CSV table of C-alpha atoms in Angstrom, one decimal:
chain,number,residue,atom,x,y,z
A,985,MET,CA,0.0,0.0,0.0
A,986,GLU,CA,2.9,2.3,0.8
A,987,ASN,CA,4.3,1.8,-2.6
A,988,VAL,CA,1.1,3.1,-4.2
A,989,LEU,CA,0.3,5.9,-1.8
A,990,ARG,CA,3.8,7.4,-1.7
A,991,PRO,CA,4.1,8.1,-5.4
A,992,LEU,CA,0.5,9.4,-5.5
A,993,ILE,CA,1.2,11.7,-2.5
A,994,VAL,CA,4.5,13.0,-3.9
A,995,VAL,CA,3.4,13.5,-7.6
A,996,GLY,CA,-0.2,14.5,-6.8
A,997,GLY,CA,0.9,16.9,-4.0
A,998,SER,CA,3.5,18.5,-6.3
A,999,VAL,CA,0.9,19.0,-9.0
A,1000,LEU,CA,-1.8,20.3,-6.6
A,1001,LEU,CA,0.7,22.6,-4.9
A,1002,THR,CA,1.7,24.0,-8.3
A,1003,LEU,CA,-1.9,24.7,-9.3
A,1004,VAL,CA,-2.6,26.4,-5.9
A,1005,ILE,CA,0.6,28.6,-6.1
A,1006,GLY,CA,-0.1,29.4,-9.8
A,1007,TRP,CA,-3.7,30.4,-9.1
A,1008,ALA,CA,-2.7,32.6,-6.1
A,1009,THR,CA,0.0,34.3,-8.1
A,1010,ASP,CA,-2.3,34.9,-11.0
A,1011,LEU,CA,-4.9,36.3,-8.6
A,1012,LEU,CA,-2.4,38.7,-7.1
A,1013,LEU,CA,-1.3,39.9,-10.6
A,1014,ARG,CA,-4.9,40.4,-11.6
A,1015,LYS,CA,-5.6,42.6,-8.6
A,1016,ALA,CA,-2.4,44.5,-9.1
A,1017,ASP,CA,-3.3,45.1,-12.7
A,1018,ASP,CA,-6.7,46.5,-11.6
A,1019,ARG,CA,-5.2,48.8,-9.1
A,1020,HIS,CA,-2.4,50.1,-11.4
A,1021,SER,CA,-4.2,50.4,-14.7
A,1022,GLU,CA,-1.7,53.1,-15.8
A,1023,THR,CA,1.0,50.5,-16.4
A,1024,PRO,CA,0.6,47.2,-18.3
A,1025,MET,CA,3.4,45.5,-16.3
A,1026,TRP,CA,1.1,43.2,-14.2
A,1027,GLY,CA,-1.1,42.3,-17.1
A,1028,LEU,CA,1.9,41.4,-19.2
A,1029,LEU,CA,3.4,39.3,-16.4
A,1030,ARG,CA,0.3,37.1,-16.4
A,1031,ARG,CA,1.3,35.9,-19.8
A,1032,GLY,CA,4.1,34.0,-18.1
A,1033,ARG,CA,1.9,31.9,-15.8
A,1034,ILE,CA,2.2,28.7,-17.9
A,1035,PRO,CA,6.1,28.6,-17.8
A,1036,TYR,CA,5.9,29.8,-14.2
A,1037,MET,CA,3.8,26.8,-13.3
A,1038,LEU,CA,6.0,24.5,-15.3
A,1039,VAL,CA,9.0,25.7,-13.4
A,1040,LEU,CA,7.3,25.1,-10.1
A,1041,CYS,CA,6.1,21.7,-11.0
A,1042,ALA,CA,9.3,20.5,-12.5
A,1043,ALA,CA,11.4,21.8,-9.6
A,1044,MET,CA,9.1,20.1,-7.0
A,1045,LEU,CA,9.0,16.8,-8.9
A,1046,ARG,CA,12.7,16.9,-9.4
A,1047,GLY,CA,13.4,17.5,-5.7
A,1048,ALA,CA,10.8,15.0,-4.4
A,1049,TYR,CA,11.3,12.3,-7.1
A,1050,ASP,CA,13.8,10.3,-4.9
A,1051,GLU,CA,11.2,10.2,-2.1
A,1052,ALA,CA,8.5,8.8,-4.4
A,1053,ARG,CA,10.6,5.7,-5.2
A,1054,LEU,CA,8.7,5.4,-8.6
A,1055,ALA,CA,10.3,3.5,-11.5
A,1056,GLN,CA,13.7,3.3,-9.8
A,1057,ARG,CA,15.2,1.4,-12.7
A,1058,HIS,CA,14.5,4.5,-14.9
A,1059,SER,CA,15.3,7.1,-12.2
A,1060,ALA,CA,18.2,8.5,-14.2
A,1061,GLY,CA,16.2,9.0,-17.4
A,1062,ILE,CA,13.2,10.5,-15.6
A,1063,GLY,CA,15.5,12.8,-13.6
A,1064,GLN,CA,17.2,13.9,-16.8
A,1065,ALA,CA,13.9,14.6,-18.4
A,1066,LEU,CA,12.7,16.7,-15.4
A,1067,THR,CA,15.9,18.6,-15.5
A,1068,LEU,CA,15.5,19.4,-19.2
A,1069,ILE,CA,11.9,20.5,-18.6
A,1070,LEU,CA,13.1,22.7,-15.8
A,1071,ILE,CA,15.8,24.4,-17.9
A,1072,GLY,CA,13.4,24.9,-20.9
A,1073,ALA,CA,10.6,26.3,-18.7
A,1074,THR,CA,13.0,28.6,-16.9
A,1075,ALA,CA,14.3,30.0,-20.2
A,1076,TRP,CA,10.7,30.5,-21.4
A,1077,LEU,CA,9.8,32.3,-18.1
A,1078,VAL,CA,12.8,34.6,-18.4
A,1079,ILE,CA,11.9,35.6,-21.9
A,1080,ARG,CA,8.3,36.3,-20.9
A,1081,ILE,CA,9.5,38.5,-17.9
A,1082,ALA,CA,12.0,40.4,-20.1
A,1083,ALA,CA,9.2,40.9,-22.7
A,1084,ALA,CA,6.9,42.3,-20.0
A,1085,ILE,CA,9.6,44.7,-18.8
A,1086,VAL,CA,10.6,45.9,-22.2
A,1087,GLU,CA,7.0,46.3,-23.4
A,1088,THR,CA,6.1,48.3,-20.3
A,1089,THR,CA,9.1,50.6,-20.8
A,1090,TYR,CA,8.1,51.2,-24.4
A,1091,THR,CA,4.5,51.9,-23.5
A,1092,ARG,CA,5.5,54.5,-20.9
A,1093,TYR,CA,7.8,56.2,-23.4
A,1094,ALA,CA,5.2,56.3,-26.1
A,1095,ARG,CA,2.7,57.9,-23.7
A,1096,ALA,CA,5.2,60.5,-22.6
A,1097,HIS,CA,6.5,61.5,-26.1
A,1098,HIS,CA,4.3,62.6,-29.0
A,1099,ASP,CA,7.0,62.7,-31.6
A,1100,ALA,CA,6.0,59.8,-33.9
A,1101,ALA,CA,9.5,59.5,-35.4
A,1102,ARG,CA,11.1,59.0,-32.0
A,1103,VAL,CA,8.5,56.6,-30.9
A,1104,ARG,CA,9.1,54.5,-34.0
A,1105,ARG,CA,12.8,54.5,-33.4
A,1106,VAL,CA,12.4,53.3,-29.8
A,1107,ARG,CA,9.9,50.6,-31.0
A,1108,THR,CA,12.4,49.3,-33.6
A,1109,GLN,CA,15.2,49.2,-30.9
A,1110,VAL,CA,12.9,47.5,-28.4
A,1111,THR,CA,11.9,44.8,-31.0
A,1112,LEU,CA,15.5,44.0,-31.8
A,1113,ILE,CA,16.5,44.0,-28.2
A,1114,MET,CA,13.8,41.4,-27.4
A,1115,ARG,CA,15.0,39.3,-30.3
A,1116,VAL,CA,18.6,39.4,-29.1
A,1117,VAL,CA,17.5,38.6,-25.5
A,1118,ALA,CA,15.4,35.6,-26.7
A,1119,ALA,CA,18.3,34.4,-28.9
A,1120,VAL,CA,20.8,34.6,-26.0
A,1121,VAL,CA,18.5,32.9,-23.5
A,1122,GLY,CA,17.7,30.2,-26.0
A,1123,VAL,CA,21.4,29.5,-26.7
A,1124,VAL,CA,22.2,29.5,-23.0
A,1125,ALA,CA,19.3,27.1,-22.3
A,1126,ALA,CA,20.3,24.8,-25.2
A,1127,ALA,CA,23.9,24.7,-23.9
A,1128,ALA,CA,22.8,24.0,-20.4
A,1129,MET,CA,20.6,21.1,-21.6
A,1130,LEU,CA,23.5,19.6,-23.5
A,1131,LEU,CA,25.8,19.9,-20.5
A,1132,THR,CA,23.5,17.7,-18.5
A,1133,PHE,CA,24.5,14.8,-20.6
A,1134,PRO,CA,27.8,13.2,-19.5
A,1135,ALA,CA,28.7,12.2,-23.0
A,1136,MET,CA,28.2,15.7,-24.3
A,1137,ARG,CA,30.5,17.1,-21.5
A,1138,ALA,CA,33.2,14.7,-22.7
A,1139,ALA,CA,32.7,15.6,-26.3
A,1140,GLY,CA,32.8,19.3,-25.4
A,1141,ALA,CA,36.1,18.8,-23.6
A,1142,SER,CA,37.6,17.0,-26.7
A,1143,LEU,CA,36.3,19.7,-29.0
A,1144,LEU,CA,38.0,22.5,-27.1
A,1145,ALA,CA,41.3,21.5,-28.6
A,1146,SER,CA,40.0,22.2,-32.1
A,1147,ALA,CA,38.1,25.3,-31.2
A,1148,GLY,CA,40.3,27.5,-33.3
A,1149,ILE,CA,39.7,25.6,-36.5
A,1150,LEU,CA,36.0,25.3,-35.7
A,1151,GLY,CA,35.8,29.0,-35.1
A,1152,ILE,CA,37.4,29.7,-38.5
A,1153,VAL,CA,35.1,27.3,-40.3
A,1154,ALA,CA,32.0,28.7,-38.5
A,1155,GLY,CA,33.0,32.2,-39.3
A,1156,VAL,CA,33.4,31.6,-43.0
A,1157,ALA,CA,30.1,29.6,-43.1
A,1158,ALA,CA,28.1,32.2,-41.2
A,1159,GLN,CA,29.7,35.2,-42.7
A,1160,SER,CA,26.4,36.3,-44.4
A,1161,THR,CA,24.3,35.6,-41.3
A,1162,LEU,CA,26.7,37.5,-39.0
A,1163,SER,CA,26.9,40.5,-41.4
A,1164,ASN,CA,23.1,40.6,-41.4
A,1165,MET,CA,23.0,40.4,-37.6
A,1166,PHE,CA,25.4,43.3,-37.2
A,1167,ALA,CA,23.5,45.2,-39.8
A,1168,GLY,CA,20.3,44.7,-37.9
A,1169,LEU,CA,21.9,46.1,-34.7
A,1170,GLN,CA,23.3,49.0,-36.8
A,1171,ILE,CA,19.9,49.8,-38.2
A,1172,ALA,CA,18.3,49.6,-34.7
A,1173,PHE,CA,20.7,51.9,-32.9
A,1174,GLY,CA,21.9,54.0,-35.9
A,1175,ASP,CA,18.3,55.2,-36.6
A,1176,MET,CA,18.7,54.5,-40.3
A,1177,VAL,CA,15.2,53.0,-40.8
A,1178,ARG,CA,12.4,52.3,-38.3
A,1179,ILE,CA,9.2,50.3,-38.2
A,1180,GLY,CA,6.5,52.4,-39.8
A,1181,ASP,CA,8.8,54.4,-42.0
A,1182,THR,CA,7.8,55.0,-45.7
A,1183,VAL,CA,10.7,53.8,-47.9
A,1184,VAL,CA,11.4,53.3,-51.6
A,1185,VAL,CA,13.7,50.3,-52.4
A,1186,ASP,CA,14.4,49.0,-55.9
A,1187,GLY,CA,11.6,51.2,-57.2
A,1188,GLU,CA,9.0,49.9,-54.8
A,1189,TRP,CA,7.2,52.2,-52.5
A,1190,GLY,CA,6.0,50.8,-49.1
A,1191,THR,CA,6.0,50.9,-45.3
A,1192,VAL,CA,8.5,49.0,-43.1
A,1193,GLU,CA,6.4,46.4,-41.3
A,1194,GLU,CA,9.0,44.2,-39.5
A,1195,ILE,CA,12.7,44.3,-38.7
A,1196,THR,CA,14.6,41.3,-37.4
A,1197,LEU,CA,18.2,40.6,-36.9
A,1198,THR,CA,18.6,39.1,-40.4
A,1199,PHE,CA,15.8,40.5,-42.6
A,1200,LEU,CA,13.4,43.4,-43.1
A,1201,THR,CA,9.9,43.3,-44.5
A,1202,VAL,CA,8.4,46.2,-46.5
A,1203,ARG,CA,4.6,46.2,-47.1
A,1204,THR,CA,3.9,47.8,-50.4
A,1205,TRP,CA,0.8,50.0,-51.3
A,1206,ASP,CA,-0.9,47.0,-53.0
A,1207,GLU,CA,-0.5,44.8,-49.9
A,1208,ARG,CA,2.5,42.8,-51.1
A,1209,ARG,CA,5.4,42.0,-48.8
A,1210,ILE,CA,9.0,42.5,-49.9
A,1211,THR,CA,11.5,40.7,-47.7
A,1212,MET,CA,15.1,41.9,-47.9
A,1213,PRO,CA,18.3,41.2,-45.9
A,1214,VAL,CA,19.0,44.0,-43.5
A,1215,SER,CA,22.6,44.3,-45.0
A,1216,TYR,CA,20.9,45.8,-48.1
A,1217,PHE,CA,20.1,49.0,-46.1
A,1218,THR,CA,23.6,49.4,-44.8
A,1219,SER,CA,25.3,48.8,-48.2
A,1220,LYS,CA,23.0,50.4,-50.8
A,1221,PRO,CA,21.2,53.8,-51.1
A,1222,PHE,CA,17.5,53.9,-50.5
A,1223,GLU,CA,14.8,56.6,-50.0
A,1224,ASN,CA,13.4,57.1,-46.5
A,1225,TRP,CA,10.4,59.5,-46.8
A,1226,SER,CA,9.8,59.5,-43.0
A,1227,ARG,CA,13.4,60.5,-42.0
A,1228,GLY,CA,13.2,63.7,-40.0
A,1229,THR,CA,9.8,65.1,-40.6
A,1230,PRO,CA,7.0,63.2,-42.4
A,1231,GLN,CA,5.8,66.3,-44.3
A,1232,MET,CA,6.2,66.0,-48.0
A,1233,THR,CA,5.8,68.1,-51.2
A,1234,GLY,CA,4.3,66.4,-54.3
A,1235,ILE,CA,4.4,67.3,-58.0
A,1236,VAL,CA,1.6,67.0,-60.6
A,1237,TYR,CA,2.3,67.5,-64.3
A,1238,TRP,CA,0.0,68.2,-67.2
A,1239,HIS,CA,0.7,68.6,-70.9
A,1240,VAL,CA,-1.7,71.2,-72.3
A,1241,ASP,CA,-2.1,73.3,-75.4
A,1242,HIS,CA,-0.2,76.6,-75.7
A,1243,THR,CA,-3.6,78.4,-75.4
A,1244,ALA,CA,-4.4,76.9,-72.0
A,1245,PRO,CA,-5.5,79.5,-69.4
A,1246,VAL,CA,-2.6,79.2,-66.9
A,1247,GLU,CA,-3.9,81.9,-64.6
A,1248,LEU,CA,-7.4,80.3,-64.4
A,1249,MET,CA,-5.7,76.9,-63.8
A,1250,ARG,CA,-3.8,78.4,-60.9
A,1251,GLU,CA,-7.1,79.7,-59.4
A,1252,ARG,CA,-8.7,76.3,-60.0
A,1253,LEU,CA,-5.8,74.6,-58.2
A,1254,ARG,CA,-6.4,76.8,-55.2
A,1255,ASP,CA,-10.1,75.9,-55.1
A,1256,ILE,CA,-9.4,72.1,-55.5
A,1257,LEU,CA,-6.9,72.2,-52.6
A,1258,ARG,CA,-9.3,74.1,-50.3
A,1259,GLU,CA,-11.8,71.3,-50.8
A,1260,CYS,CA,-9.2,68.4,-50.3
A,1261,PRO,CA,-9.0,67.3,-46.6
A,1262,ALA,CA,-5.6,65.7,-47.2
A,1263,TRP,CA,-3.9,69.0,-48.1
A,1264,ASP,CA,-2.2,70.5,-45.0
A,1265,GLY,CA,-2.4,74.1,-46.2
A,1266,ARG,CA,1.3,74.8,-46.1
A,1267,ASP,CA,2.0,75.7,-49.7
A,1268,TYR,CA,0.9,75.3,-53.3
A,1269,GLY,CA,1.9,76.6,-56.7
A,1270,LEU,CA,1.5,76.3,-60.5
A,1271,ALA,CA,3.9,77.2,-63.2
A,1272,VAL,CA,4.8,76.4,-66.8
A,1273,THR,CA,8.1,74.4,-66.7
A,1274,ASP,CA,8.6,73.3,-70.3
A,1275,THR,CA,7.3,73.6,-73.8
A,1276,THR,CA,7.3,71.5,-76.9
A,1277,PRO,CA,6.3,72.3,-80.5
A,1278,ASN,CA,2.7,71.1,-79.8
A,1279,THR,CA,2.2,71.4,-76.0
A,1280,MET,CA,3.5,73.1,-72.9
A,1281,GLN,CA,4.2,71.4,-69.5
A,1282,VAL,CA,2.4,72.8,-66.5
A,1283,ARG,CA,3.6,71.7,-63.0
A,1284,ALA,CA,1.7,72.0,-59.7
A,1285,LEU,CA,3.3,71.8,-56.3
A,1286,VAL,CA,1.2,70.6,-53.4
A,1287,THR,CA,2.0,69.7,-49.8
A,1288,ALA,CA,0.7,67.2,-47.2
A,1289,LYS,CA,1.6,65.9,-43.7
A,1290,ASP,CA,2.8,62.5,-44.8
A,1291,ALA,CA,3.4,60.1,-47.8
A,1292,ASP,CA,-0.2,58.7,-47.7
A,1293,ASP,CA,-1.8,62.1,-47.8
A,1294,ILE,CA,0.5,63.4,-50.5
A,1295,TRP,CA,-0.6,60.6,-52.7
A,1296,THR,CA,-4.3,61.5,-52.1
A,1297,VAL,CA,-3.7,65.1,-52.9
A,1298,ARG,CA,-1.8,64.4,-56.1
A,1299,VAL,CA,-4.4,62.1,-57.6
A,1300,THR,CA,-7.2,64.4,-56.5
A,1301,VAL,CA,-5.6,67.5,-58.1
A,1302,ARG,CA,-4.8,65.6,-61.3
A,1303,GLU,CA,-8.3,64.2,-61.8
A,1304,GLN,CA,-10.2,67.3,-60.9
A,1305,MET,CA,-8.0,69.6,-63.0
A,1306,LEU,CA,-8.4,67.4,-66.1
A,1307,ARG,CA,-12.2,67.3,-65.6
A,1308,TRP,CA,-12.4,71.1,-65.2
A,1309,LEU,CA,-10.3,71.6,-68.4
A,1310,THR,CA,-12.5,69.1,-70.3
A,1311,ASP,CA,-15.8,70.8,-69.2
A,1312,ASN,CA,-14.8,74.4,-69.3
A,1313,HIS,CA,-11.7,74.8,-71.6
A,1314,PRO,CA,-11.6,71.9,-74.0
A,1315,TYR,CA,-9.4,73.9,-76.3
A,1316,ALA,CA,-6.6,73.7,-73.7
A,1317,LEU,CA,-6.2,70.0,-74.1
A,1318,PRO,CA,-3.4,68.7,-76.2
A,1319,ARG,CA,-4.4,68.2,-79.9
A,1320,VAL,CA,-2.8,67.7,-83.3
A,1321,ASN,CA,-3.0,70.9,-85.3
A,1322,THR,CA,-4.4,70.3,-88.9
A,1323,ALA,CA,-5.2,74.0,-89.7
A,1324,ASP,CA,-3.0,76.0,-92.1
A,1325,ALA,CA,-0.2,77.8,-90.3
A,1326,THR,CA,-0.3,81.6,-90.1
A,1327,LEU,CA,2.3,83.1,-92.4
A,1328,ALA,CA,4.5,86.0,-91.6
A,1329,PRO,CA,3.6,89.5,-93.1
A,1330,GLY,CA,4.5,89.7,-96.8
A,1331,PHE,CA,4.2,86.0,-97.4
A,1332,HIS,CA,1.4,84.7,-99.7
A,1333,ARG,CA,-0.1,81.3,-99.5
A,1334,ASP,CA,-0.1,80.9,-103.3
A,1335,GLY,CA,2.8,81.3,-105.7
A,1336,ASP,CA,6.5,80.8,-105.2
A,1337,ARG,CA,8.0,80.5,-101.8
A,1338,GLY,CA,10.4,83.3,-102.5
A,1339,ARG,CA,7.8,86.1,-102.7
A,1340,ARG,CA,8.3,88.5,-99.9
A,1341,ASN,CA,7.7,92.2,-99.4
A,1342,GLY,CA,5.7,92.4,-102.7
A,1343,HIS,CA,8.4,91.0,-105.0
A,1344,ASN,CA,8.6,87.7,-106.8
A,1345,SER,CA,11.7,85.8,-107.5
A,1346,ASP,CA,12.3,87.7,-110.7
A,1347,GLY,CA,12.0,91.1,-109.0
A,1348,VAL,CA,8.6,91.9,-110.4
A,1349,THR,CA,6.3,93.7,-108.0
A,1350,VAL,CA,3.1,91.9,-107.1
A,1351,GLY,CA,0.3,92.9,-104.9
A,1352,GLY,CA,-3.4,93.4,-104.5
A,1353,SER,CA,-5.5,91.1,-106.8
A,1354,GLN,CA,-2.9,91.1,-109.7
A,1355,GLU,CA,-2.2,87.7,-110.9
A,1356,PRO,CA,1.5,86.7,-110.8
A,1357,PRO,CA,3.1,86.2,-114.2
A,1358,ARG,CA,3.1,82.5,-115.4
A,1359,THR,CA,6.0,81.0,-117.1
A,1360,GLY,CA,6.5,77.8,-119.0
A,1361,ARG,CA,4.9,76.1,-121.9
A,1362,GLY,CA,1.2,76.2,-122.9
């Protein structure tokens, strides 16, 4: 009877005690979260209740397993498994606690500062810091698990002699990965690009959606995702439209006829912008910037508070100006001239090309309705 009750008491007691402690801890965290609603710390710590309970249960079972006298022939294997669970659960708990602390710090910073660019920079740094912490904790936990095996300890001691060669081989093999990792840290703390920035890379316009230690994801305007190595942003030029201030100036071009009413177009541009909510009211302008034999190029300058609004302003101005020209000044639209050209004074449409100033090519004066002399046979 004792052989049955002892394992049940030890194992059942450990599990029951784990559930009670876990429930009590979660209750305290919930009350603390209700009392201190200004900080998300306590609510974020509740996310770690599962690894916390695993740590408690694995630690109590590992300590009381010898007293349970259960499956003594496999005691070494069971003890090894409990140790591995304890190490893994501890690493999981450490990552959750670090995430709660970092997230709380970022939330307080975001509430205290209203500069969107600085908030995005801190968010990028916080994200990469969490990834580094998770990677370091994971590597340490994996190493600790391996060291629990006696065979691995012996193998590790034998590999230390060739650590130099292994280091060279690993460095060559992981050259690209290491360069991307260092590039990721450079991006995070060098403030080159941040999560939420509007960038143009390889001719694609989009918003930075995710930054990791090795790659960066850009979400384009048509909902595509472009994944690029972070080393690209440290080795090649790219456009960052959110660097400094998000305010932007946009350009709209039209090709119109030479007779287009430029002054009326300038007044119409002002009216269009006044009715466009995306225009920030800073500046606008319209001028003729170029001419061709058939058309002239008119350029409008408009402003907006960010890249999304400048796109809206540009398409609105382009569409409404063309509609206004079509409805009110159709002659201003580009067209192919098929009418006879207006000749300079003294030139006549009929006769030789050389007639000018009332004289023909033979020096005979012509004018009025007099017919020019005809030459040739017949």
